[in-house]
Amino acid sequence: MIHSNKPYLKRCFLYHKGLMPYLEAHTWQRSLLHERINNPNLDDVLILLEHPPVYTLGQGSSPDFLKFDPNHSQFEVHRTERGGEVTYHCPGQLVGYPILNLQRHQQDLHWYLRQLEEVLIRVLAVYGLEGSRIPSFTGVWLEGRKVAAIGIKVSRWITMHGFALNVCPDMTGFERIVPCGIIDKPVGSLAQWIPGITCDEVRIQISQSFAEVFGVELVESVGG
């Protein structure tokens, strides 16, 4: 269990998973979301994991941002219901899926997106790195490189999907897309600033930052 000096009024179950196929995680998210739509009293959830190599496109994203034929791809390609354009997931990238009831927090999607950014900006600050926002874009940048992508879906104020922070991934997969549909801004990973950094250590920092920003008590859980 993760504690701080701040009193918490809300509980959030934390699931630390290793490498999980994208569709398996997606099915799990949808199950958690529908359970909470049917019973809004259920506690919030935060899932932290990594995915095998996979490309995902947001609900309205353009296939023009793919530099390959999705029907003949080396890796899986999935269109999903989140917002945002195409992105790439792979080992070394830490993905967070918060399943939150925003009626307990704030019923404002812009607020929620800014809070997710704040979680990651605080994580970077732990390592002496100054993460930043760029107006009109969603995500977190570090010295002009996008190190974290965010895409969400909200149904009846219950959230799914979330954020992806490049910790130490093989970046070559990003070369086959226009990440997030942003042509003139490169992507980066924390390993470019902190050689040897691992997802395991960053998981701890994300958990603590998430608890602080959203004012929750994280309860580590198993199963799922």
mmCIF file of C-alpha atoms in Angstrom:
data_model
loop_
_atom_site.group_PDB
_atom_site.id
_atom_site.type_symbol
_atom_site.label_atom_id
_atom_site.label_comp_id
_atom_site.label_asym_id
_atom_site.label_seq_id
_atom_site.Cartn_x
_atom_site.Cartn_y
_atom_site.Cartn_z
ATOM 1 C CA MET A 1 0.000 0.000 0.000
ATOM 2 C CA ILE A 2 1.296 3.458 -0.880
ATOM 3 C CA HIS A 3 0.892 6.173 1.719
ATOM 4 C CA SER A 4 1.696 9.846 1.952
ATOM 5 C CA ASN A 5 1.099 12.583 4.496
ATOM 6 C CA LYS A 6 -2.036 13.697 2.652
ATOM 7 C CA PRO A 7 -5.341 12.254 3.895
ATOM 8 C CA TYR A 8 -7.137 10.258 1.248
ATOM 9 C CA LEU A 9 -10.869 9.906 0.876
ATOM 10 C CA LYS A 10 -10.881 7.607 -2.165
ATOM 11 C CA ARG A 11 -9.429 4.151 -2.698
ATOM 12 C CA CYS A 12 -7.935 2.957 -5.980
ATOM 13 C CA PHE A 13 -6.816 -0.590 -6.717
ATOM 14 C CA LEU A 14 -3.384 -0.796 -8.347
ATOM 15 C CA TYR A 15 -2.523 -3.678 -10.661
ATOM 16 C CA HIS A 16 1.136 -4.089 -11.629
ATOM 17 C CA LYS A 17 1.221 -6.290 -14.712
ATOM 18 C CA GLY A 18 4.158 -7.275 -16.848
ATOM 19 C CA LEU A 19 3.875 -7.802 -20.585
ATOM 20 C CA MET A 20 0.232 -8.155 -21.656
ATOM 21 C CA PRO A 21 -1.171 -8.437 -25.217
ATOM 22 C CA TYR A 22 -3.054 -5.316 -26.225
ATOM 23 C CA LEU A 23 -6.394 -7.012 -26.880
ATOM 24 C CA GLU A 24 -6.276 -8.837 -23.554
ATOM 25 C CA ALA A 25 -5.747 -5.548 -21.717
ATOM 26 C CA HIS A 26 -8.461 -3.890 -23.780
ATOM 27 C CA THR A 27 -10.980 -6.594 -22.902
ATOM 28 C CA TRP A 28 -10.055 -6.254 -19.229
ATOM 29 C CA GLN A 29 -10.521 -2.477 -19.341
ATOM 30 C CA ARG A 30 -13.924 -2.787 -20.982
ATOM 31 C CA SER A 31 -14.997 -5.285 -18.337
ATOM 32 C CA LEU A 32 -13.919 -2.976 -15.518
ATOM 33 C CA LEU A 33 -15.637 -0.018 -17.173
ATOM 34 C CA HIS A 34 -18.953 -1.805 -17.648
ATOM 35 C CA GLU A 35 -18.870 -3.108 -14.076
ATOM 36 C CA ARG A 36 -18.547 0.490 -12.878
ATOM 37 C CA ILE A 37 -21.240 1.796 -15.188
ATOM 38 C CA ASN A 38 -23.559 -0.800 -13.647
ATOM 39 C CA ASN A 39 -22.296 -0.125 -10.117
ATOM 40 C CA PRO A 40 -20.758 3.365 -9.721
ATOM 41 C CA ASN A 41 -19.868 2.580 -6.106
ATOM 42 C CA LEU A 42 -17.037 0.255 -7.145
ATOM 43 C CA ASP A 43 -13.543 1.536 -6.416
ATOM 44 C CA ASP A 44 -11.282 3.118 -9.012
ATOM 45 C CA VAL A 45 -8.525 1.080 -10.677
ATOM 46 C CA LEU A 46 -5.066 1.868 -12.079
ATOM 47 C CA ILE A 47 -3.389 -0.739 -14.300
ATOM 48 C CA LEU A 48 0.319 -0.382 -15.127
ATOM 49 C CA LEU A 49 1.787 -2.696 -17.757
ATOM 50 C CA GLU A 50 3.759 -3.064 -20.975
ATOM 51 C CA HIS A 51 2.578 -4.336 -24.350
ATOM 52 C CA PRO A 52 4.252 -6.469 -27.006
ATOM 53 C CA PRO A 53 4.801 -4.389 -30.191
ATOM 54 C CA VAL A 54 1.451 -3.074 -31.459
ATOM 55 C CA TYR A 55 0.097 -0.064 -33.337
ATOM 56 C CA THR A 56 -3.200 1.477 -32.253
ATOM 57 C CA LEU A 57 -5.327 4.107 -33.944
ATOM 58 C CA GLY A 58 -7.826 6.349 -32.189
ATOM 59 C CA GLN A 59 -11.479 6.309 -33.118
ATOM 60 C CA GLY A 60 -11.203 9.038 -35.725
ATOM 61 C CA SER A 61 -7.513 8.771 -36.580
ATOM 62 C CA SER A 62 -6.312 8.837 -40.158
ATOM 63 C CA PRO A 63 -4.616 5.820 -41.761
ATOM 64 C CA ASP A 64 -2.517 8.365 -43.664
ATOM 65 C CA PHE A 65 -0.281 8.520 -40.585
ATOM 66 C CA LEU A 66 0.747 4.893 -41.144
ATOM 67 C CA LYS A 67 3.816 4.487 -43.331
ATOM 68 C CA PHE A 68 2.974 0.860 -44.133
ATOM 69 C CA ASP A 69 0.067 -1.269 -45.297
ATOM 70 C CA PRO A 70 -1.843 -2.255 -42.136
ATOM 71 C CA ASN A 71 -2.971 -5.441 -43.881
ATOM 72 C CA HIS A 72 0.655 -6.543 -44.202
ATOM 73 C CA SER A 73 2.174 -5.380 -40.932
ATOM 74 C CA GLN A 74 5.001 -6.946 -38.984
ATOM 75 C CA PHE A 75 3.090 -6.118 -35.784
ATOM 76 C CA GLU A 76 -0.571 -6.066 -34.776
ATOM 77 C CA VAL A 77 -2.641 -3.026 -35.763
ATOM 78 C CA HIS A 78 -5.862 -2.176 -33.927
ATOM 79 C CA ARG A 79 -8.357 0.659 -34.208
ATOM 80 C CA THR A 80 -9.846 1.435 -30.841
ATOM 81 C CA GLU A 81 -12.364 3.806 -29.260
ATOM 82 C CA ARG A 82 -9.918 6.180 -27.569
ATOM 83 C CA GLY A 83 -9.262 9.690 -28.781
ATOM 84 C CA GLY A 84 -6.074 10.672 -30.547
ATOM 85 C CA GLU A 85 -4.180 9.494 -33.605
ATOM 86 C CA VAL A 86 -1.894 6.518 -34.223
ATOM 87 C CA THR A 87 0.628 5.437 -31.604
ATOM 88 C CA TYR A 88 3.015 2.584 -30.974
ATOM 89 C CA HIS A 89 3.350 0.403 -27.877
ATOM 90 C CA CYS A 90 6.210 -1.962 -27.110
ATOM 91 C CA PRO A 91 8.247 -3.323 -24.188
ATOM 92 C CA GLY A 92 10.104 -0.562 -22.373
ATOM 93 C CA GLN A 93 7.113 1.750 -22.644
ATOM 94 C CA LEU A 94 5.064 1.963 -19.457
ATOM 95 C CA VAL A 95 1.329 2.113 -20.136
ATOM 96 C CA GLY A 96 -1.198 3.273 -17.542
ATOM 97 C CA TYR A 97 -4.905 2.531 -17.752
ATOM 98 C CA PRO A 98 -6.890 4.404 -15.090
ATOM 99 C CA ILE A 99 -10.487 3.242 -14.685
ATOM 100 C CA LEU A 100 -11.797 6.199 -12.715
ATOM 101 C CA ASN A 101 -15.266 7.428 -11.879
ATOM 102 C CA LEU A 102 -14.865 11.140 -12.577
ATOM 103 C CA GLN A 103 -18.004 11.862 -10.568
ATOM 104 C CA ARG A 104 -15.731 11.265 -7.539
ATOM 105 C CA HIS A 105 -13.099 13.621 -8.915
ATOM 106 C CA GLN A 106 -14.164 16.267 -11.432
ATOM 107 C CA GLN A 107 -16.583 15.888 -14.324
ATOM 108 C CA ASP A 108 -14.367 17.705 -16.782
ATOM 109 C CA LEU A 109 -12.430 15.902 -19.521
ATOM 110 C CA HIS A 110 -9.950 18.736 -20.035
ATOM 111 C CA TRP A 111 -9.210 18.697 -16.300
ATOM 112 C CA TYR A 112 -8.691 14.941 -16.459
ATOM 113 C CA LEU A 113 -6.244 15.177 -19.380
ATOM 114 C CA ARG A 114 -4.259 17.892 -17.607
ATOM 115 C CA GLN A 115 -4.145 15.739 -14.447
ATOM 116 C CA LEU A 116 -2.714 12.795 -16.395
ATOM 117 C CA GLU A 117 -0.071 15.123 -17.818
ATOM 118 C CA GLU A 118 0.670 16.392 -14.324
ATOM 119 C CA VAL A 119 1.241 12.837 -13.069
ATOM 120 C CA LEU A 120 3.932 12.315 -15.690
ATOM 121 C CA ILE A 121 5.481 15.768 -15.327
ATOM 122 C CA ARG A 122 5.958 15.040 -11.627
ATOM 123 C CA VAL A 123 7.562 11.697 -12.449
ATOM 124 C CA LEU A 124 10.084 13.424 -14.721
ATOM 125 C CA ALA A 125 10.812 15.951 -11.989
ATOM 126 C CA VAL A 126 11.900 13.103 -9.682
ATOM 127 C CA TYR A 127 14.757 12.512 -12.143
ATOM 128 C CA GLY A 128 15.603 16.191 -12.435
ATOM 129 C CA LEU A 129 13.913 16.471 -15.844
ATOM 130 C CA GLU A 130 11.555 19.302 -16.747
ATOM 131 C CA GLY A 131 8.543 17.918 -18.593
ATOM 132 C CA SER A 132 6.357 20.393 -20.418
ATOM 133 C CA ARG A 133 3.014 20.774 -22.166
ATOM 134 C CA ILE A 134 2.472 22.254 -25.617
ATOM 135 C CA PRO A 135 -0.736 24.269 -26.033
ATOM 136 C CA SER A 136 -3.339 22.621 -28.292
ATOM 137 C CA PHE A 137 -1.622 19.215 -27.951
ATOM 138 C CA THR A 138 -2.120 16.490 -25.370
ATOM 139 C CA GLY A 139 0.892 14.719 -23.875
ATOM 140 C CA VAL A 140 4.212 15.493 -22.214
ATOM 141 C CA TRP A 141 7.369 16.785 -23.905
ATOM 142 C CA LEU A 142 10.977 16.829 -22.799
ATOM 143 C CA GLU A 143 13.312 19.273 -24.557
ATOM 144 C CA GLY A 144 11.065 19.270 -27.613
ATOM 145 C CA ARG A 145 10.605 15.497 -27.799
ATOM 146 C CA LYS A 146 7.317 13.834 -26.961
ATOM 147 C CA VAL A 147 7.957 11.253 -24.245
ATOM 148 C CA ALA A 148 4.361 10.542 -23.224
ATOM 149 C CA ALA A 149 1.183 10.098 -25.253
ATOM 150 C CA ILE A 150 -2.330 10.287 -23.809
ATOM 151 C CA GLY A 151 -5.601 9.052 -25.279
ATOM 152 C CA ILE A 152 -8.796 8.431 -23.341
ATOM 153 C CA LYS A 153 -12.362 7.202 -23.626
ATOM 154 C CA VAL A 154 -15.034 8.193 -21.115
ATOM 155 C CA SER A 155 -18.460 6.574 -20.806
ATOM 156 C CA ARG A 156 -20.914 7.907 -18.212
ATOM 157 C CA TRP A 157 -17.940 9.598 -16.552
ATOM 158 C CA ILE A 158 -16.030 6.300 -16.229
ATOM 159 C CA THR A 159 -12.609 6.446 -17.897
ATOM 160 C CA MET A 160 -10.611 3.888 -19.855
ATOM 161 C CA HIS A 161 -7.430 3.930 -21.964
ATOM 162 C CA GLY A 162 -4.870 6.395 -20.598
ATOM 163 C CA PHE A 163 -1.189 7.211 -21.029
ATOM 164 C CA ALA A 164 2.009 5.697 -22.431
ATOM 165 C CA LEU A 165 5.416 6.856 -21.166
ATOM 166 C CA ASN A 166 8.499 5.972 -23.187
ATOM 167 C CA VAL A 167 10.972 4.768 -20.585
ATOM 168 C CA CYS A 168 13.479 2.583 -22.444
ATOM 169 C CA PRO A 169 11.762 1.162 -25.558
ATOM 170 C CA ASP A 170 13.216 0.243 -28.920
ATOM 171 C CA MET A 171 12.277 3.443 -30.722
ATOM 172 C CA THR A 172 12.522 2.050 -34.246
ATOM 173 C CA GLY A 173 8.825 1.143 -34.276
ATOM 174 C CA PHE A 174 7.951 4.828 -34.208
ATOM 175 C CA GLU A 175 9.722 5.327 -37.530
ATOM 176 C CA ARG A 176 6.885 3.542 -39.355
ATOM 177 C CA ILE A 177 4.203 6.017 -38.260
ATOM 178 C CA VAL A 178 3.608 9.723 -37.742
ATOM 179 C CA PRO A 179 3.259 9.480 -33.945
ATOM 180 C CA CYS A 180 0.030 11.064 -32.714
ATOM 181 C CA GLY A 181 -0.306 12.665 -36.159
ATOM 182 C CA ILE A 182 2.296 15.312 -35.280
ATOM 183 C CA ILE A 183 4.633 15.689 -38.242
ATOM 184 C CA ASP A 184 7.137 18.234 -36.935
ATOM 185 C CA LYS A 185 7.796 17.060 -33.362
ATOM 186 C CA PRO A 186 9.968 13.988 -32.697
ATOM 187 C CA VAL A 187 9.385 11.357 -30.029
ATOM 188 C CA GLY A 188 11.860 10.539 -27.295
ATOM 189 C CA SER A 189 12.385 8.239 -24.329
ATOM 190 C CA LEU A 190 13.693 8.772 -20.816
ATOM 191 C CA ALA A 191 16.657 6.490 -21.562
ATOM 192 C CA GLN A 192 18.028 9.236 -23.830
ATOM 193 C CA TRP A 193 18.509 11.373 -20.703
ATOM 194 C CA ILE A 194 18.958 8.631 -18.114
ATOM 195 C CA PRO A 195 20.833 5.612 -19.516
ATOM 196 C CA GLY A 196 19.940 2.405 -17.711
ATOM 197 C CA ILE A 197 16.537 3.560 -16.475
ATOM 198 C CA THR A 198 13.974 0.748 -16.201
ATOM 199 C CA CYS A 199 10.201 0.447 -16.216
ATOM 200 C CA ASP A 200 10.248 -1.249 -12.820
ATOM 201 C CA GLU A 201 11.661 1.800 -11.075
ATOM 202 C CA VAL A 202 9.445 4.217 -13.002
ATOM 203 C CA ARG A 203 6.330 2.199 -12.065
ATOM 204 C CA ILE A 204 6.939 3.133 -8.438
ATOM 205 C CA GLN A 205 7.259 6.822 -9.271
ATOM 206 C CA ILE A 206 4.120 6.807 -11.427
ATOM 207 C CA SER A 207 2.146 5.098 -8.678
ATOM 208 C CA GLN A 208 3.185 7.664 -6.084
ATOM 209 C CA SER A 209 2.587 10.600 -8.409
ATOM 210 C CA PHE A 210 -0.827 9.265 -9.450
ATOM 211 C CA ALA A 211 -1.870 8.905 -5.800
ATOM 212 C CA GLU A 212 -0.818 12.502 -5.074
ATOM 213 C CA VAL A 213 -2.395 14.111 -8.132
ATOM 214 C CA PHE A 214 -5.741 12.305 -7.897
ATOM 215 C CA GLY A 215 -5.910 12.228 -4.113
ATOM 216 C CA VAL A 216 -6.354 8.485 -3.798
ATOM 217 C CA GLU A 217 -5.030 5.708 -1.614
ATOM 218 C CA LEU A 218 -3.552 3.019 -3.835
ATOM 219 C CA VAL A 219 -4.158 -0.555 -2.737
ATOM 220 C CA GLU A 220 -1.888 -3.013 -4.547
ATOM 221 C CA SER A 221 -3.867 -5.933 -5.916
ATOM 222 C CA VAL A 222 -3.273 -9.241 -7.654
ATOM 223 C CA GLY A 223 -5.367 -11.114 -10.173
ATOM 224 C CA GLY A 224 -7.591 -9.216 -12.563
#
